[in-house]
Coordinates of C-alpha atoms in Angstrom, one line a residue:
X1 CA 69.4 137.6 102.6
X2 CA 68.4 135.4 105.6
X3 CA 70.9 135.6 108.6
X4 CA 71.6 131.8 108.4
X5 CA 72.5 132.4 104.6
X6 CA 74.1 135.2 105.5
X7 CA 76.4 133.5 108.3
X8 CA 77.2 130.6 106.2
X9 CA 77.8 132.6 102.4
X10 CA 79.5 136.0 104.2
X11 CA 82.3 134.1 106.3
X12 CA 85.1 132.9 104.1
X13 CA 86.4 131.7 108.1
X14 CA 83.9 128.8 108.0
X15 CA 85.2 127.7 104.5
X16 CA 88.7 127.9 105.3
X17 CA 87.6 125.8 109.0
X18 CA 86.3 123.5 106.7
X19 CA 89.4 123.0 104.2
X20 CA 91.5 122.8 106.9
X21 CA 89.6 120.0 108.6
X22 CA 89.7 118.5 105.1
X23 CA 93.5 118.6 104.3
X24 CA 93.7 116.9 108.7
X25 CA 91.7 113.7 107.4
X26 CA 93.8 113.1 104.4
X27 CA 97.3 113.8 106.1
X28 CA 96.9 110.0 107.3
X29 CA 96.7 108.8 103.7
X30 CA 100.7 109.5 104.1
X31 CA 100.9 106.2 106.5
X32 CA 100.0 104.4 103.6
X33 CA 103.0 103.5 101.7
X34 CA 104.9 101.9 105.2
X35 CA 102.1 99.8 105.0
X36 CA 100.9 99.0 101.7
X37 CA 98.4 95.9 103.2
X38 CA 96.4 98.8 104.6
X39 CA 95.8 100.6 101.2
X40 CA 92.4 99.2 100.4
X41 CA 91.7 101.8 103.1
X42 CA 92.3 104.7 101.2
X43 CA 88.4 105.8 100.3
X44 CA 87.6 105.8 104.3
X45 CA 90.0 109.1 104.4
X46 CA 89.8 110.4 100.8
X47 CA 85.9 110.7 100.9
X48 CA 85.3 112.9 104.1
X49 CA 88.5 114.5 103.7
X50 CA 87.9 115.6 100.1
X51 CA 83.8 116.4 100.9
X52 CA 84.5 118.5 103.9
X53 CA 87.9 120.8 101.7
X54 CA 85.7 121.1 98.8
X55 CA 82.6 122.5 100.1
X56 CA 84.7 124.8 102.2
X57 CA 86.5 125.7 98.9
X58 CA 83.3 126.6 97.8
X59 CA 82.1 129.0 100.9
X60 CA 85.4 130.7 100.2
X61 CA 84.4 131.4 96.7
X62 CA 81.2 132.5 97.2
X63 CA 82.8 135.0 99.7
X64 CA 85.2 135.8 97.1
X65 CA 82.9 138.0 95.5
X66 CA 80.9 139.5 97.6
X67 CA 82.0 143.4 99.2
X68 CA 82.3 142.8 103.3
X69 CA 81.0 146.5 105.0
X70 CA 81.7 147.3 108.6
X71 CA 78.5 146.2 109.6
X72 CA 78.8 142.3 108.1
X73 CA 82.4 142.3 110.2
X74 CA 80.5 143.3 113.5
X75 CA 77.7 140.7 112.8
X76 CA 80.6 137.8 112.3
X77 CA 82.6 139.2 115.5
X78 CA 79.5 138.5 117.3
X79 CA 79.3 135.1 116.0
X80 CA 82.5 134.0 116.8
X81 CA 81.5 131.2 119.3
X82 CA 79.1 130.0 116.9
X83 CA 81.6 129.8 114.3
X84 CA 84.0 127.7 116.7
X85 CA 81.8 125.6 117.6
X86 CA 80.6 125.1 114.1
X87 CA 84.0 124.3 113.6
X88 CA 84.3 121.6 115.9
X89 CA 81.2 119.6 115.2
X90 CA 81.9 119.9 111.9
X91 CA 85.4 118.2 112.7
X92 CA 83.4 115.6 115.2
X93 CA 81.1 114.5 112.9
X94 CA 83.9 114.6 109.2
X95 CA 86.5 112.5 111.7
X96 CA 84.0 109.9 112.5
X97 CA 83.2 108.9 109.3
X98 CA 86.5 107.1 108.3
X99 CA 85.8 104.8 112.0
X100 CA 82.1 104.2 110.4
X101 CA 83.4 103.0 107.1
X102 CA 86.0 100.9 107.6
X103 CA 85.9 100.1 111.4
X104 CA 82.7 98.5 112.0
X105 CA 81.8 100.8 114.4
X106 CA 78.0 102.1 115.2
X107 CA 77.4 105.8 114.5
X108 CA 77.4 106.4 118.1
X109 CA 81.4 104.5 118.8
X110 CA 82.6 106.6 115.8
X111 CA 81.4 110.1 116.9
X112 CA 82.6 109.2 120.7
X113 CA 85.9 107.9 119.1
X114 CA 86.8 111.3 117.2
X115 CA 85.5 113.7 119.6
X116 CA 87.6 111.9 122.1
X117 CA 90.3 112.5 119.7
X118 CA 89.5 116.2 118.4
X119 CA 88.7 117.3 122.1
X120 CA 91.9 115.3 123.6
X121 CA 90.2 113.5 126.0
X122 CA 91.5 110.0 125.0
X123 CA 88.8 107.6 126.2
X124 CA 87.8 105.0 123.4
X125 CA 86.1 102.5 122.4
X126 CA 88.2 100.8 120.1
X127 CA 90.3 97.2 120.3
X128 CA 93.7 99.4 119.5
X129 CA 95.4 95.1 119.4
X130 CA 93.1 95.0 116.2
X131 CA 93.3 98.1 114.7
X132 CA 95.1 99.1 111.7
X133 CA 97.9 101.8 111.8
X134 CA 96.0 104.3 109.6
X135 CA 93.8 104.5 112.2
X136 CA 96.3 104.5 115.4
X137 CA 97.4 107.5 113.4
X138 CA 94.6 109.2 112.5
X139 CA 93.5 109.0 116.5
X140 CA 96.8 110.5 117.6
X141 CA 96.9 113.3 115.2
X142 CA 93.2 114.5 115.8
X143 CA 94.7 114.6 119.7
X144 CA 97.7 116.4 118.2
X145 CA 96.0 118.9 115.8
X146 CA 92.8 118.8 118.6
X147 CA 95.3 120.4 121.1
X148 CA 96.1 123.2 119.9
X149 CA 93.0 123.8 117.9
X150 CA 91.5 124.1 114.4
X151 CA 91.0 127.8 114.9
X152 CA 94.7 128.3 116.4
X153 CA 96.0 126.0 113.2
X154 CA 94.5 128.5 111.0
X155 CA 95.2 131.8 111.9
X156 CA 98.8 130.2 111.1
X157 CA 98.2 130.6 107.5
X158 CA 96.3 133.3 107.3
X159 CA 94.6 135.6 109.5
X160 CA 91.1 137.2 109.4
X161 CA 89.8 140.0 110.7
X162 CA 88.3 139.2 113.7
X163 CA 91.0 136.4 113.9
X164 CA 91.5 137.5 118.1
X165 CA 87.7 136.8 118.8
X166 CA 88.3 133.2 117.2
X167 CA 91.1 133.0 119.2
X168 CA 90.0 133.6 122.3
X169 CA 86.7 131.6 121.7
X170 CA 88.4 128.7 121.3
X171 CA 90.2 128.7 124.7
X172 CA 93.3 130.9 124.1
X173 CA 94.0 134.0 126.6
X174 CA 96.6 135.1 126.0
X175 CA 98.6 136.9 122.9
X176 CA 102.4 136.3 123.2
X177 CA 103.9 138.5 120.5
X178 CA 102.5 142.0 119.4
X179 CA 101.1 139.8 115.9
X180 CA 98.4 137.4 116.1
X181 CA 99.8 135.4 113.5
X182 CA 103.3 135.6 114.9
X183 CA 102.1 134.5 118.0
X184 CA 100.3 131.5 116.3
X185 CA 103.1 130.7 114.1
X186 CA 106.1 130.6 117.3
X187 CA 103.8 128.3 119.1
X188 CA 103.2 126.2 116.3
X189 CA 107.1 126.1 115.6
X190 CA 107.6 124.9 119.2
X191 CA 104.7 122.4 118.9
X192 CA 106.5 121.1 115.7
X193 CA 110.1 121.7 117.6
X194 CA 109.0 119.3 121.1
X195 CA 107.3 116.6 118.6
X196 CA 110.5 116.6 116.8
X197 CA 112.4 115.8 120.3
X198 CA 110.2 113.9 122.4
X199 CA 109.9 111.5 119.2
X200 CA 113.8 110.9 119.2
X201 CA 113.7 110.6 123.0
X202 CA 111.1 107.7 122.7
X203 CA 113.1 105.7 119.6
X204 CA 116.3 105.8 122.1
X205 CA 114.0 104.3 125.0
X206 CA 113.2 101.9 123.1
X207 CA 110.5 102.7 121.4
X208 CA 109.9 101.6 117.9
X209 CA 109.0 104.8 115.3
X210 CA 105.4 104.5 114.9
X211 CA 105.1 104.0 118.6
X212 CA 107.0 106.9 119.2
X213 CA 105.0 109.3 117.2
X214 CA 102.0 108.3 117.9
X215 CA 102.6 108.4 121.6
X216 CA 104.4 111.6 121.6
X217 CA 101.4 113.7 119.7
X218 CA 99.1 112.5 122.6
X219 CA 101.4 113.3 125.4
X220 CA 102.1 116.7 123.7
X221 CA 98.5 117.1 123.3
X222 CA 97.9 115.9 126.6
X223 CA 95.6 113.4 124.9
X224 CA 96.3 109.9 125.5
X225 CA 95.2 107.7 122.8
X226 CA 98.1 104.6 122.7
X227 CA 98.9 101.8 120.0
X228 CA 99.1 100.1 123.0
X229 CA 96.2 98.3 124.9
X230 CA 97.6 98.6 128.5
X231 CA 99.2 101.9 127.9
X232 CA 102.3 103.4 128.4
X233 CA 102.1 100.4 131.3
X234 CA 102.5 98.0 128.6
X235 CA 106.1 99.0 128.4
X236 CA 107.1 98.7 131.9
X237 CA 109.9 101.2 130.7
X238 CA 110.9 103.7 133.5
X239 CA 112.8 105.8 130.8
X240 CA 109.6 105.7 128.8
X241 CA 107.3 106.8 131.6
X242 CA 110.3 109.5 132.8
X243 CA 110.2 110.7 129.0
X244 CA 106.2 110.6 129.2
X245 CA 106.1 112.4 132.6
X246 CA 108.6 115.5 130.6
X247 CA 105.8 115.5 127.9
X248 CA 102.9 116.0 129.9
X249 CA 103.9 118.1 131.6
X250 CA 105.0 120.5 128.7
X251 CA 101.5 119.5 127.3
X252 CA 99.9 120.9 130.2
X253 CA 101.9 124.2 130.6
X254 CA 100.4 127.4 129.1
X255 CA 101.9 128.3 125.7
X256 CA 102.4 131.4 126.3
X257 CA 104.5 130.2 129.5
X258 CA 106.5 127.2 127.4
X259 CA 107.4 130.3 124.9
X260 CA 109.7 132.4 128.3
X261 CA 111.1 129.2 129.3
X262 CA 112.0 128.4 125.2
X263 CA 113.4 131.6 125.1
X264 CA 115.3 131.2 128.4
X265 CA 113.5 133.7 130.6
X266 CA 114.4 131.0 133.3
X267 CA 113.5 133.5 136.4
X268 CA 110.2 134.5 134.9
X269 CA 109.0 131.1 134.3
X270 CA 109.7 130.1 137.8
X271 CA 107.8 133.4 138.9
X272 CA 104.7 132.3 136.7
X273 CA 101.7 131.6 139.4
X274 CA 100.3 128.4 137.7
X275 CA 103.9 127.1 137.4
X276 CA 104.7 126.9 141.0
X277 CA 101.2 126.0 142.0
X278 CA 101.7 122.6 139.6
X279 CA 104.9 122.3 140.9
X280 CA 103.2 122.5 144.9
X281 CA 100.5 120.1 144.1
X282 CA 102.8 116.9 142.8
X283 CA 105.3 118.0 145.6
X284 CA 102.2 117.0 148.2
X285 CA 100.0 114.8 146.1
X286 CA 102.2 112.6 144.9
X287 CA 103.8 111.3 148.1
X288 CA 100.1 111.2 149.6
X289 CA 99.3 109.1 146.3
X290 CA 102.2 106.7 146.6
X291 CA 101.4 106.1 150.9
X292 CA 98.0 105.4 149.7
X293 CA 99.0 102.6 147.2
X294 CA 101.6 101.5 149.6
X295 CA 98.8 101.0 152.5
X296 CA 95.6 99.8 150.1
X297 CA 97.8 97.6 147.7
X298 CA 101.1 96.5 149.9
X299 CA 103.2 97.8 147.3
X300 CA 106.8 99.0 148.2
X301 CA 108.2 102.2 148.5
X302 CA 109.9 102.4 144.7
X303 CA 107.1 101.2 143.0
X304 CA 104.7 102.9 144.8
X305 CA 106.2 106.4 144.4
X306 CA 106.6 105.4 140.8
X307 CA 102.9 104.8 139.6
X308 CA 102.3 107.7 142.0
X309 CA 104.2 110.1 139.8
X310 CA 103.3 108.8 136.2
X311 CA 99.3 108.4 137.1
X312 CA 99.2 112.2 139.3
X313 CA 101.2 113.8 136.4
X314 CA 98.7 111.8 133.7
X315 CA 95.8 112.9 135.6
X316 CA 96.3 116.4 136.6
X317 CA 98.0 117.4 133.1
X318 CA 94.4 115.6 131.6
X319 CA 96.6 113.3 129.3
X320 CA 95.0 109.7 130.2
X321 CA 97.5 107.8 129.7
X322 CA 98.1 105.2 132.8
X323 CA 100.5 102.3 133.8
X324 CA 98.3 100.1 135.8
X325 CA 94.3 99.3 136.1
X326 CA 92.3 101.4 138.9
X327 CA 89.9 98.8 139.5
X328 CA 91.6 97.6 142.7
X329 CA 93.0 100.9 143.9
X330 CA 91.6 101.9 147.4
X331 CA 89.2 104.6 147.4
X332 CA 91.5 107.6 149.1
X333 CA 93.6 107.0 145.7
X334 CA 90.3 107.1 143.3
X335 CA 89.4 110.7 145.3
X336 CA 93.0 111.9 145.3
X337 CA 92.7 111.2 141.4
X338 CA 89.2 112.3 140.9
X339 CA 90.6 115.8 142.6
X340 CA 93.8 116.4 140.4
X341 CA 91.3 115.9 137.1
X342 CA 89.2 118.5 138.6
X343 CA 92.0 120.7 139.1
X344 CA 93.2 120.4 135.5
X345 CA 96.1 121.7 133.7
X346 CA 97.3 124.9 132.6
X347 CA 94.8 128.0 131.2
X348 CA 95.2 128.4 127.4
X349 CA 97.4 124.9 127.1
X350 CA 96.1 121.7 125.2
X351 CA 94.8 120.3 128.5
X352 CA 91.2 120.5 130.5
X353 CA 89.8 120.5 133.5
X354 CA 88.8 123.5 135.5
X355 CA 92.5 124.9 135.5
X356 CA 95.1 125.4 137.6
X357 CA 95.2 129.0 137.4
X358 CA 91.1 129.5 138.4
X359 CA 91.9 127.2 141.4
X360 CA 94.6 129.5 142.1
X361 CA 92.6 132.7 142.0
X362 CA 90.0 130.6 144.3
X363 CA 92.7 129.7 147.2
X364 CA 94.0 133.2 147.0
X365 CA 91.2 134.9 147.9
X366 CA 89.5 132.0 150.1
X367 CA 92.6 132.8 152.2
X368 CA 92.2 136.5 152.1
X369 CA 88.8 136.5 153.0
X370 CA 89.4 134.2 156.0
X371 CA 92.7 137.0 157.2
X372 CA 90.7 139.7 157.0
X373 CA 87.6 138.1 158.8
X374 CA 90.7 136.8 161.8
X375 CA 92.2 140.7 161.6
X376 CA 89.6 143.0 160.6
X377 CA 91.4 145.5 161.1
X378 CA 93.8 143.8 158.6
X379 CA 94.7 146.8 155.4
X380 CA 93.5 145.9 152.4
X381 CA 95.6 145.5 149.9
X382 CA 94.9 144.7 145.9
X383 CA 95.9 140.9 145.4
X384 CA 98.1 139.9 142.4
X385 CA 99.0 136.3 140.2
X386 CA 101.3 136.7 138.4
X387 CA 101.4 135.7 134.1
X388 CA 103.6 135.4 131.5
X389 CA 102.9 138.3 130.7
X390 CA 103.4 139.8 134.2
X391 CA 101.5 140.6 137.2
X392 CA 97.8 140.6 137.2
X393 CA 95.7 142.3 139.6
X394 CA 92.9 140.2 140.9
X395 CA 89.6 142.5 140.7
X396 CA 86.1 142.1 141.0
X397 CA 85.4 141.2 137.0
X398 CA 88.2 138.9 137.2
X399 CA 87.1 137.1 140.5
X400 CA 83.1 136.8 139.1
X401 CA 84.3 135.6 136.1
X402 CA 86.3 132.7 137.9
X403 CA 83.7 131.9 140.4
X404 CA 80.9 131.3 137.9
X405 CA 82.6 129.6 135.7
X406 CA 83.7 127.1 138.4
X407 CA 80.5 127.2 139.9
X408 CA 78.9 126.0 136.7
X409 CA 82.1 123.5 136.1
X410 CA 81.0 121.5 139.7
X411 CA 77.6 121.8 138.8
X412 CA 78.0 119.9 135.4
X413 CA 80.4 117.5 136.8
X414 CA 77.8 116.4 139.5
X415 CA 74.9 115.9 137.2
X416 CA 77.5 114.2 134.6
X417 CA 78.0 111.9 138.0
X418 CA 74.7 111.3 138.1
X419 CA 73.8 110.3 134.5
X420 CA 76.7 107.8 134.4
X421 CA 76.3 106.2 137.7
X422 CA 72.4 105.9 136.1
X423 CA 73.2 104.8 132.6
X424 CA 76.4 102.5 133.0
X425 CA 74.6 101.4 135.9
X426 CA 78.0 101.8 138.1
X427 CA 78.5 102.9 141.9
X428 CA 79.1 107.1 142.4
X429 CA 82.7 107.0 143.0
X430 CA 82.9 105.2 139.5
X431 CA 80.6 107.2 137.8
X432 CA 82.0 110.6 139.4
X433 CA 85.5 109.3 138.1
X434 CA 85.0 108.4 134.6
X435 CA 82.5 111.2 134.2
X436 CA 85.1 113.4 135.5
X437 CA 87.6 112.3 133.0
X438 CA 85.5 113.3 130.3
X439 CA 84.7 116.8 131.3
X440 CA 88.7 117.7 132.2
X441 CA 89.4 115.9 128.8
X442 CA 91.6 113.2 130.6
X443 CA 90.5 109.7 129.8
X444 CA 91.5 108.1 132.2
X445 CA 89.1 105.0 132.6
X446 CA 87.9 102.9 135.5
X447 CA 86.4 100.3 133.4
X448 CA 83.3 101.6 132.2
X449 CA 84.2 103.1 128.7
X450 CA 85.1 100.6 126.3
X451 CA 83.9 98.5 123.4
X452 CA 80.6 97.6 125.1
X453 CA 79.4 100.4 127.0
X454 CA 76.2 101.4 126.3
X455 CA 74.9 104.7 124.1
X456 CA 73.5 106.3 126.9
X457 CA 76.6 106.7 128.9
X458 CA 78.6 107.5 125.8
X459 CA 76.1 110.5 124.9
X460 CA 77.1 111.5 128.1
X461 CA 80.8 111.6 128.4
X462 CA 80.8 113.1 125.1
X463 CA 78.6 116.6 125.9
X464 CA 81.1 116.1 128.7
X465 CA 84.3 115.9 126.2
X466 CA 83.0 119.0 124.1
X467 CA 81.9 121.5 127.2
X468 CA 85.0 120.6 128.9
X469 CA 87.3 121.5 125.8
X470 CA 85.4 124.5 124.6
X471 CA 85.7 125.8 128.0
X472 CA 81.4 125.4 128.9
X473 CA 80.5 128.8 128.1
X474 CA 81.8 129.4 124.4
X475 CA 79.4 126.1 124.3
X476 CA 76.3 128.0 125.9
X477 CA 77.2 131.2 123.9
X478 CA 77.0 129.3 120.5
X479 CA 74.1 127.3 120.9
X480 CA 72.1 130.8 122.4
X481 CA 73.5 132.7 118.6
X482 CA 73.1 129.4 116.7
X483 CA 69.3 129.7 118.3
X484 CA 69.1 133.5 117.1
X485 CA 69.8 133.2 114.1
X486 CA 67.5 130.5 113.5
X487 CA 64.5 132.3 115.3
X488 CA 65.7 135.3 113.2
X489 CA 64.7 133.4 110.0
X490 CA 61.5 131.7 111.2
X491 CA 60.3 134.9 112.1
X492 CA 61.4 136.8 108.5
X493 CA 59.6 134.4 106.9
X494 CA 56.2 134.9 109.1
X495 CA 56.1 138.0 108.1
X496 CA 53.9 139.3 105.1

């Protein structure tokens, strides 16, 4: 048996992948009866939804069958970045073909569209004033399911063997509870739990039901797909944006985190290193935002402070969504805003960007290298961050590991610059932005992705979206075993 035979007929995991993106594309056919004008649009969903669970029904019953040994196990565990990615271009290209059949949409707009939606970026190219409600739903619930992850969504059910390398591939550190699958299912029940709230919160703001749902999946997700076309803005609701702010934020806190505070371990939240790093960036940031506006755009102090908070929050928690235009905001704003997507959210949350926690580890020992360079005679002591799971000793590994990956994180985002200033045929500062908002997954736009933008910058933002939510290297690491495996069977059948 060939290694690419083996990868695909061996691994029930890539069947059930499969199924389970299956049973996600026809979970909108549910909007259907509130809005029985819309049924005609049934086929769009039922086709790519029942193609992609019934040829992963049928890679779980050819592994049915066949007796796993130790040695097909290790093979698989070594492949479990190619399986995630598999996973998630399979889900790219399955969710784009509703937007191809029934939205008019190029090839190009519909894969763009539903990896902004899988990967939670939020940036579209869609007219959301002419879009049916199927499809305002099936964008907000790719952010929602997106967010926490296919692989994450499935260990759930059931778990595999080598369910922790999945796990982790896919951008999750850390295991809360002694059980995989426990851990899976209590932050799955709090996912569930905080849609369940934040929905209510919205329908007393004002909000009517499909609104709400639909808005609160993408600020959970930290996604930022709307039903509206200005926004959250297009509300002009403080409650709403107050509500929206809450959500984010949650969005943008680890999991593992949101479980202590859940569970009302109230002094170990508030000792959590990323927490109180958030918490010291919108303390500064935000009043430096709002004096900003309140200079460059003559705005007052209340309004100022209050598209200051809603936009920083939106930004650095990589949710997208926005209450006003940035075409007019003055250039210290765009950088202020360009810096916070950087930053990110929260490691092994639903949001992107390089993460608060590796900035952390940066500033930490930037500042002990500088004391001990002032005092050389300075002791040295072992530096910690703390976790939810505790303290955490800041060694060697762990600082290499943090420094290359940000390293290569800068290095993308400057040639992603590039290419868009180049292709959109914008200014740097624009092209940084928006290209910067698609690798921290926030979508926040500043007028060059929409409905006319050209393939060339879209092909762009989206290697941008997908290396940006797959955390770069699980990327690298797939394509080099997809690559193996393929050179594996070119060379087997070479042979005499």
């Amino acid at each position: 048996m060939t290694a690419v035979k083996r990868f695909f007929s061996e691994s029930s995991t890539v069947g059930k992948l499969m199924m389970l993106i299956g049973i996600i594309l026809l979970i909108p056919l549910l909007v259907l009866p509130f809005y029985p004008d819309e049924a005609h649009l049934y086929w769009a969903f039922l086709l790519p939804g029942g193609i992609s669970f019934c040829l992963g029904l049928l890679l779980c019953f050819v592994h049915k069958n066949r007796e796993s040994d130790p040695s097909q196990w290790r093979y698989l565990m070594q492949r479990s970045s190619l399986i995630v990615l598999f996973a998630w271009c399979w889900g790219a290209v399955a969710g784009a073909i509703p937007f191809v059949l029934s939205c008019n949409m190029t090839v190009v707009q519909s894969l763009f569209e539903s990896i902004s939606g899988w990967t939670t970026t939020g940036l579209s190219v869609m007219d959301v004033s002419q879009t049916a409600h199927i499809f305002l739903f099936f964008r907000s619930f790719m952010q929602y399911c997106g967010g926490v992850g296919f692989v994450m969504v499935m260990v759930m059910m059931v778990q595999e063997k080598f369910s922790m390398n999945l796990y982790s591939a896919e951008g999750h550190p850390d295991k809360v509870l002694p059980n995989l699958k426990k851990t899976a299912q209590a932050i799955c029940v709090l996912y569930v739990g905080l849609l369940a709230a934040g929905t209510i919160a919205y329908i007393i703001a004002g909000m009517n039901v499909f609104d709400a749902i639909n808005h609160c999946m993408c600020a959970l997700s930290t996604g930022g797909f709307s039903t509206k076309l200005n926004s959250i803005g297009e509300y002009n609701n403080l409650a709403i944006e107050i509500i929206t702010i809450v959500l984010m934020l949650i969005g943008t806190t680890n999991f593992a985190v949101l479980i202590l505070l859940f569970r009302g371990k109230i002094r170990q939240f508030l000792k959590v290193s990323e927490v109180r790093f958030m918490g010291l960036i919108l303390i500064v940031l935000i009043p430096c935002l709002a004096f900003t506006l309140m200079g460059g755009m003559g705005m007052g102090v209340g309004e100022a402070f209050r598209h200051a908070s809603f936009d920083l929050s939106s930004a650095l928690s990589t949710t997208g969504y926005s209450t006003m235009g940035y075409g007019e905001w003055p250039p210290l704003a765009i950088g202020i805003m360009i810096l916070v997507m950087l930053i990110g959210g929260g490691l092994g949350s639903t949001a992107g960007g390089l993460k608060m926690s590796r900035v952390y580890i940066m500033l930490r020992m930037a500042i002990d290298n500088i004391r001990r360079r002032v005092s050389p005679a300075r002791e040295v002591r072992n530096i910690y961050y703390t976790r939810a799971q505790g303290k955490t000793q800041i060694d060697q590994k762990l600082l290499n590991d943090t420094a290359g990956f940000v390293v290569v994180y800068l290095s993308i985002f400057l040639l992603g610059g590039f290419l868009v200033t180049l292709t959109a045929g914008c200014g740097l500062t624009e092209g940084m932005f928006e290209f910067a908002s698609a690798l921290g997954t926030v979508g926040l736009s500043i007028g060059i992705t929409g409905t006319t933008t050209g393939n060339a910058t879209l092909i762009v933002e989206m290697i941008g979206m997908l290396l940006g939510r797959l955390e770069i290297f699980i990327v690298f690491i797939g394509m080099f075993s997809g690559f193996t495996l393929i050179k594996s069977r070119i060379f087997r059948r070479k042979r005499p």
